[in-house]
Amino acid sequence: MAGGGNAIRGSRVGAGPMGEAERGEAAPRQAITYFCAHEHRSVITFSIEAVVPEEWDCPKCGLPASVDSDNPPPAPKIEPYKTHLAYVKERRSDKEAEVILEEAIQLLRDRRKSGEIIF
Ligand SMILES: [Zn+2]
């Protein structure tokens, strides 16, 4: 399972730790140390099967961090905290979309029940 890691890596960064959490504590782990431009050192634990990303958002400041301590990635121009917030918002809007859809379906059903036929 070594090849083709790059394609998977891109989607995994955005997906966050959700997948790992579900695997439980019994899964073997590997600890990877990341360094950001603020010289924070963050140890991130991955499942042993996970494709370890070369970059990771620093949990302390949100900047991209790299496994290479001598060469941390430069700070991007965008506000780092937006990254985390964006994930939360993304998830929430998905949930909202689901609710809105559910309400729309419910509304259609209610109207059908009341004798109003909609095509
Ligand atoms: Zn940092």
Short mmCIF file of N, CA and C and ligand atoms in Angstrom, two decimals:
data_model
loop_
_atom_site.label_atom_id
_atom_site.label_comp_id
_atom_site.label_asym_id
_atom_site.label_seq_id
_atom_site.Cartn_x
_atom_site.Cartn_y
_atom_site.Cartn_z
N MET A 1 0.84 -1.21 0.00
CA MET A 1 0.00 0.00 0.00
C MET A 1 0.86 1.25 0.00
N ALA A 2 2.01 1.19 -0.66
CA ALA A 2 2.92 2.34 -0.59
C ALA A 2 2.69 3.30 -1.75
N GLY A 3 2.31 2.81 -2.89
CA GLY A 3 2.21 3.66 -4.07
C GLY A 3 0.95 4.50 -4.10
N GLY A 4 0.95 5.53 -4.92
CA GLY A 4 -0.24 6.34 -5.14
C GLY A 4 -0.67 7.11 -3.92
N GLY A 5 0.24 7.38 -3.02
CA GLY A 5 -0.10 8.05 -1.77
C GLY A 5 -0.52 9.49 -1.96
N ASN A 6 0.00 10.14 -2.97
CA ASN A 6 -0.22 11.57 -3.12
C ASN A 6 -1.68 11.93 -3.35
N ALA A 7 -2.36 11.16 -4.15
CA ALA A 7 -3.75 11.45 -4.44
C ALA A 7 -4.59 11.32 -3.17
N ILE A 8 -4.28 10.31 -2.38
CA ILE A 8 -5.02 10.08 -1.15
C ILE A 8 -4.72 11.18 -0.14
N ARG A 9 -3.45 11.57 -0.12
CA ARG A 9 -2.99 12.55 0.86
C ARG A 9 -3.81 13.84 0.79
N GLY A 10 -4.06 14.31 -0.42
CA GLY A 10 -4.79 15.56 -0.58
C GLY A 10 -6.16 15.52 0.06
N SER A 11 -6.87 14.44 -0.13
CA SER A 11 -8.22 14.39 0.41
C SER A 11 -8.20 14.11 1.90
N ARG A 12 -7.16 13.44 2.38
CA ARG A 12 -7.11 13.10 3.80
C ARG A 12 -6.87 14.32 4.66
N VAL A 13 -6.10 15.27 4.16
CA VAL A 13 -5.81 16.47 4.94
C VAL A 13 -7.12 17.20 5.23
N GLY A 14 -7.97 17.30 4.22
CA GLY A 14 -9.23 17.99 4.40
C GLY A 14 -10.20 17.20 5.25
N ALA A 15 -10.08 15.90 5.22
CA ALA A 15 -11.04 15.06 5.92
C ALA A 15 -10.84 15.09 7.43
N GLY A 16 -9.64 15.45 7.87
CA GLY A 16 -9.39 15.56 9.29
C GLY A 16 -9.28 14.21 9.98
N PRO A 17 -9.30 14.23 11.30
CA PRO A 17 -9.02 13.00 12.06
C PRO A 17 -10.25 12.11 12.22
N MET A 18 -11.34 12.41 11.54
CA MET A 18 -12.56 11.65 11.75
C MET A 18 -12.37 10.15 11.51
N GLY A 19 -11.71 9.84 10.43
CA GLY A 19 -11.51 8.43 10.07
C GLY A 19 -10.69 7.69 11.11
N GLU A 20 -9.64 8.34 11.58
CA GLU A 20 -8.75 7.70 12.54
C GLU A 20 -9.45 7.38 13.85
N ALA A 21 -10.29 8.34 14.26
CA ALA A 21 -10.96 8.20 15.54
C ALA A 21 -11.84 6.96 15.57
N GLU A 22 -12.42 6.65 14.43
CA GLU A 22 -13.36 5.54 14.37
C GLU A 22 -12.65 4.19 14.42
N ARG A 23 -11.38 4.21 14.15
CA ARG A 23 -10.65 2.94 14.11
C ARG A 23 -10.37 2.39 15.50
N GLY A 24 -10.48 3.24 16.52
CA GLY A 24 -10.30 2.78 17.88
C GLY A 24 -8.86 2.77 18.32
N GLU A 25 -8.65 2.52 19.61
CA GLU A 25 -7.32 2.64 20.18
C GLU A 25 -6.46 1.41 19.96
N ALA A 26 -7.07 0.33 19.55
CA ALA A 26 -6.32 -0.90 19.38
C ALA A 26 -5.39 -0.83 18.16
N ALA A 27 -5.70 0.07 17.20
CA ALA A 27 -4.90 0.15 15.98
C ALA A 27 -3.50 0.66 16.31
N PRO A 28 -2.49 0.09 15.68
CA PRO A 28 -1.12 0.57 15.91
C PRO A 28 -0.95 1.99 15.41
N ARG A 29 -0.12 2.76 16.11
CA ARG A 29 0.01 4.18 15.82
C ARG A 29 1.46 4.54 15.53
N GLN A 30 1.61 5.66 14.84
CA GLN A 30 2.94 6.21 14.65
C GLN A 30 2.89 7.70 14.97
N ALA A 31 3.91 8.17 15.67
CA ALA A 31 3.95 9.58 16.07
C ALA A 31 4.89 10.33 15.13
N ILE A 32 4.36 11.37 14.50
CA ILE A 32 5.14 12.16 13.56
C ILE A 32 5.29 13.57 14.13
N THR A 33 6.50 14.10 14.12
CA THR A 33 6.72 15.45 14.63
C THR A 33 6.72 16.45 13.48
N TYR A 34 5.93 17.52 13.64
CA TYR A 34 5.83 18.57 12.63
C TYR A 34 6.37 19.88 13.19
N PHE A 35 6.98 20.68 12.34
CA PHE A 35 7.56 21.96 12.74
C PHE A 35 6.94 23.06 11.88
N CYS A 36 6.48 24.13 12.54
CA CYS A 36 5.90 25.24 11.79
C CYS A 36 6.85 26.43 11.80
N ALA A 37 6.46 27.48 11.09
CA ALA A 37 7.30 28.68 10.97
C ALA A 37 7.47 29.40 12.31
N HIS A 38 6.58 29.14 13.26
CA HIS A 38 6.70 29.73 14.60
C HIS A 38 7.57 28.89 15.53
N GLU A 39 8.20 27.88 14.97
CA GLU A 39 9.06 26.96 15.73
C GLU A 39 8.29 26.17 16.78
N HIS A 40 7.04 25.95 16.52
CA HIS A 40 6.30 25.02 17.37
C HIS A 40 6.65 23.60 16.94
N ARG A 41 6.69 22.74 17.92
CA ARG A 41 6.93 21.34 17.62
C ARG A 41 5.68 20.57 18.00
N SER A 42 5.07 19.92 17.05
CA SER A 42 3.82 19.23 17.34
C SER A 42 3.95 17.78 16.95
N VAL A 43 3.63 16.92 17.89
CA VAL A 43 3.65 15.49 17.59
C VAL A 43 2.22 15.07 17.26
N ILE A 44 2.04 14.61 16.05
CA ILE A 44 0.73 14.16 15.60
C ILE A 44 0.77 12.64 15.50
N THR A 45 -0.25 12.01 16.03
CA THR A 45 -0.29 10.55 16.01
C THR A 45 -1.21 10.08 14.89
N PHE A 46 -0.68 9.24 14.07
CA PHE A 46 -1.45 8.68 12.96
C PHE A 46 -1.59 7.18 13.14
N SER A 47 -2.63 6.66 12.58
CA SER A 47 -2.73 5.22 12.47
C SER A 47 -1.59 4.74 11.59
N ILE A 48 -1.10 3.57 11.88
CA ILE A 48 0.06 3.06 11.15
C ILE A 48 -0.27 2.86 9.67
N GLU A 49 -1.56 2.66 9.37
CA GLU A 49 -1.97 2.47 7.97
C GLU A 49 -2.15 3.79 7.25
N ALA A 50 -2.25 4.87 8.00
CA ALA A 50 -2.53 6.17 7.38
C ALA A 50 -1.34 6.64 6.55
N VAL A 51 -1.65 7.34 5.47
CA VAL A 51 -0.61 7.97 4.68
C VAL A 51 -0.22 9.25 5.41
N VAL A 52 1.01 9.31 5.89
CA VAL A 52 1.44 10.46 6.67
C VAL A 52 1.69 11.65 5.75
N PRO A 53 0.98 12.77 5.96
CA PRO A 53 1.17 13.94 5.10
C PRO A 53 2.52 14.61 5.38
N GLU A 54 3.09 15.20 4.34
CA GLU A 54 4.35 15.92 4.53
C GLU A 54 4.12 17.22 5.28
N GLU A 55 2.90 17.74 5.17
CA GLU A 55 2.56 18.97 5.88
C GLU A 55 1.31 18.74 6.72
N TRP A 56 1.25 19.48 7.83
CA TRP A 56 0.10 19.36 8.72
C TRP A 56 -0.13 20.73 9.34
N ASP A 57 -1.36 21.10 9.57
CA ASP A 57 -1.62 22.38 10.23
C ASP A 57 -1.17 22.31 11.68
N CYS A 58 -0.35 23.27 12.09
CA CYS A 58 0.13 23.31 13.46
C CYS A 58 -1.06 23.48 14.41
N PRO A 59 -1.22 22.57 15.40
CA PRO A 59 -2.37 22.68 16.31
C PRO A 59 -2.28 23.91 17.20
N LYS A 60 -1.07 24.47 17.35
CA LYS A 60 -0.91 25.61 18.26
C LYS A 60 -1.24 26.94 17.59
N CYS A 61 -0.86 27.09 16.31
CA CYS A 61 -1.08 28.38 15.66
C CYS A 61 -1.81 28.26 14.31
N GLY A 62 -1.98 27.06 13.82
CA GLY A 62 -2.74 26.87 12.60
C GLY A 62 -1.93 27.02 11.32
N LEU A 63 -0.66 27.36 11.46
CA LEU A 63 0.17 27.47 10.26
C LEU A 63 0.52 26.09 9.73
N PRO A 64 0.81 26.01 8.44
CA PRO A 64 1.26 24.70 7.94
C PRO A 64 2.58 24.32 8.59
N ALA A 65 2.70 23.08 8.98
CA ALA A 65 3.93 22.59 9.59
C ALA A 65 4.45 21.43 8.75
N SER A 66 5.79 21.27 8.77
CA SER A 66 6.39 20.22 7.95
C SER A 66 7.22 19.29 8.81
N VAL A 67 7.49 18.10 8.29
CA VAL A 67 8.27 17.13 9.04
C VAL A 67 9.74 17.52 9.07
N ASP A 68 10.13 18.46 8.22
CA ASP A 68 11.52 18.90 8.12
C ASP A 68 11.73 20.10 9.04
N SER A 69 12.43 19.88 10.16
CA SER A 69 12.59 20.93 11.17
C SER A 69 13.41 22.11 10.66
N ASP A 70 14.30 21.88 9.70
CA ASP A 70 15.13 22.95 9.17
C ASP A 70 14.41 23.78 8.11
N ASN A 71 13.31 23.27 7.66
CA ASN A 71 12.67 23.90 6.52
C ASN A 71 11.14 23.91 6.67
N PRO A 72 10.64 24.63 7.71
CA PRO A 72 9.18 24.67 7.87
C PRO A 72 8.54 25.47 6.75
N PRO A 73 7.32 25.13 6.38
CA PRO A 73 6.66 25.85 5.28
C PRO A 73 6.43 27.32 5.67
N PRO A 74 6.50 28.23 4.72
CA PRO A 74 6.27 29.64 5.02
C PRO A 74 4.83 29.89 5.41
N ALA A 75 4.62 30.91 6.22
CA ALA A 75 3.26 31.24 6.65
C ALA A 75 2.46 31.77 5.47
N PRO A 76 1.28 31.27 5.26
CA PRO A 76 0.44 31.76 4.16
C PRO A 76 -0.17 33.12 4.51
N LYS A 77 -0.67 33.82 3.51
CA LYS A 77 -1.22 35.16 3.75
C LYS A 77 -2.58 35.10 4.44
N ILE A 78 -3.31 34.04 4.17
CA ILE A 78 -4.63 33.93 4.80
C ILE A 78 -4.49 33.67 6.29
N GLU A 79 -5.48 34.08 7.05
CA GLU A 79 -5.46 33.86 8.49
C GLU A 79 -5.52 32.38 8.79
N PRO A 80 -4.56 31.91 9.57
CA PRO A 80 -4.49 30.46 9.82
C PRO A 80 -5.70 29.91 10.53
N TYR A 81 -6.32 30.69 11.40
CA TYR A 81 -7.44 30.15 12.17
C TYR A 81 -8.65 29.84 11.31
N LYS A 82 -8.68 30.47 10.15
CA LYS A 82 -9.82 30.22 9.26
C LYS A 82 -9.89 28.77 8.82
N THR A 83 -8.72 28.14 8.77
CA THR A 83 -8.69 26.77 8.29
C THR A 83 -9.57 25.89 9.16
N HIS A 84 -9.34 25.98 10.46
CA HIS A 84 -10.10 25.13 11.38
C HIS A 84 -11.58 25.51 11.32
N LEU A 85 -11.82 26.81 11.37
CA LEU A 85 -13.20 27.30 11.35
C LEU A 85 -13.91 26.86 10.07
N ALA A 86 -13.16 26.88 8.97
CA ALA A 86 -13.74 26.48 7.69
C ALA A 86 -14.23 25.05 7.74
N TYR A 87 -13.46 24.20 8.39
CA TYR A 87 -13.88 22.81 8.50
C TYR A 87 -15.20 22.71 9.26
N VAL A 88 -15.27 23.44 10.36
CA VAL A 88 -16.48 23.40 11.19
C VAL A 88 -17.66 23.91 10.38
N LYS A 89 -17.45 25.04 9.69
CA LYS A 89 -18.53 25.63 8.90
C LYS A 89 -18.97 24.68 7.79
N GLU A 90 -17.99 24.06 7.16
CA GLU A 90 -18.28 23.13 6.08
C GLU A 90 -19.20 22.02 6.57
N ARG A 91 -18.81 21.46 7.70
CA ARG A 91 -19.56 20.35 8.25
C ARG A 91 -20.97 20.82 8.61
N ARG A 92 -21.04 22.02 9.22
CA ARG A 92 -22.33 22.50 9.66
C ARG A 92 -23.25 22.76 8.47
N SER A 93 -22.70 23.36 7.42
CA SER A 93 -23.55 23.70 6.28
C SER A 93 -24.04 22.43 5.59
N ASP A 94 -23.21 21.38 5.64
CA ASP A 94 -23.67 20.09 5.11
C ASP A 94 -24.89 19.62 5.87
N LYS A 95 -24.79 19.73 7.19
CA LYS A 95 -25.87 19.29 8.06
C LYS A 95 -27.11 20.14 7.79
N GLU A 96 -26.89 21.43 7.64
CA GLU A 96 -27.99 22.34 7.38
C GLU A 96 -28.68 22.00 6.06
N ALA A 97 -27.87 21.72 5.07
CA ALA A 97 -28.42 21.37 3.76
C ALA A 97 -29.29 20.14 3.87
N GLU A 98 -28.83 19.21 4.67
CA GLU A 98 -29.59 17.98 4.89
C GLU A 98 -30.93 18.29 5.52
N VAL A 99 -30.90 19.15 6.53
CA VAL A 99 -32.12 19.51 7.26
C VAL A 99 -33.08 20.22 6.32
N ILE A 100 -32.55 21.14 5.53
CA ILE A 100 -33.39 21.90 4.61
C ILE A 100 -34.05 20.95 3.61
N LEU A 101 -33.28 20.00 3.12
CA LEU A 101 -33.81 19.03 2.17
C LEU A 101 -34.91 18.21 2.82
N GLU A 102 -34.60 17.80 4.06
CA GLU A 102 -35.57 16.99 4.81
C GLU A 102 -36.87 17.76 4.99
N GLU A 103 -36.74 19.05 5.32
CA GLU A 103 -37.93 19.89 5.53
C GLU A 103 -38.73 20.02 4.24
N ALA A 104 -38.02 20.17 3.14
CA ALA A 104 -38.68 20.33 1.84
C ALA A 104 -39.47 19.08 1.49
N ILE A 105 -38.86 17.93 1.76
CA ILE A 105 -39.54 16.66 1.47
C ILE A 105 -40.76 16.52 2.36
N GLN A 106 -40.57 16.87 3.63
CA GLN A 106 -41.66 16.78 4.59
C GLN A 106 -42.82 17.68 4.16
N LEU A 107 -42.46 18.86 3.68
CA LEU A 107 -43.47 19.82 3.23
C LEU A 107 -44.27 19.25 2.06
N LEU A 108 -43.56 18.63 1.14
CA LEU A 108 -44.22 18.01 -0.01
C LEU A 108 -45.19 16.92 0.44
N ARG A 109 -44.70 16.12 1.40
CA ARG A 109 -45.53 15.03 1.89
C ARG A 109 -46.78 15.57 2.57
N ASP A 110 -46.58 16.60 3.37
CA ASP A 110 -47.71 17.19 4.08
C ASP A 110 -48.74 17.71 3.10
N ARG A 111 -48.25 18.36 2.05
CA ARG A 111 -49.18 18.93 1.07
C ARG A 111 -49.94 17.82 0.36
N ARG A 112 -49.23 16.72 0.09
CA ARG A 112 -49.90 15.60 -0.57
C ARG A 112 -50.99 15.05 0.33
N LYS A 113 -50.67 14.96 1.62
CA LYS A 113 -51.62 14.43 2.59
C LYS A 113 -52.87 15.28 2.63
N SER A 114 -52.66 16.56 2.54
CA SER A 114 -53.80 17.47 2.65
C SER A 114 -54.57 17.58 1.32
N GLY A 115 -54.22 16.76 0.35
CA GLY A 115 -55.01 16.70 -0.87
C GLY A 115 -54.48 17.56 -1.99
N GLU A 116 -53.46 18.33 -1.71
CA GLU A 116 -52.90 19.19 -2.73
C GLU A 116 -51.87 18.39 -3.52
N ILE A 117 -52.08 18.21 -4.79
CA ILE A 117 -51.15 17.40 -5.57
C ILE A 117 -50.17 18.29 -6.31
N ILE A 118 -48.90 18.01 -6.09
CA ILE A 118 -47.86 18.84 -6.72
C ILE A 118 -47.01 17.98 -7.66
N PHE A 119 -46.87 18.48 -8.87
CA PHE A 119 -45.99 17.76 -9.80
C PHE A 119 -44.85 18.65 -10.21
ZN ZN B 1 2.79 26.74 15.15
#
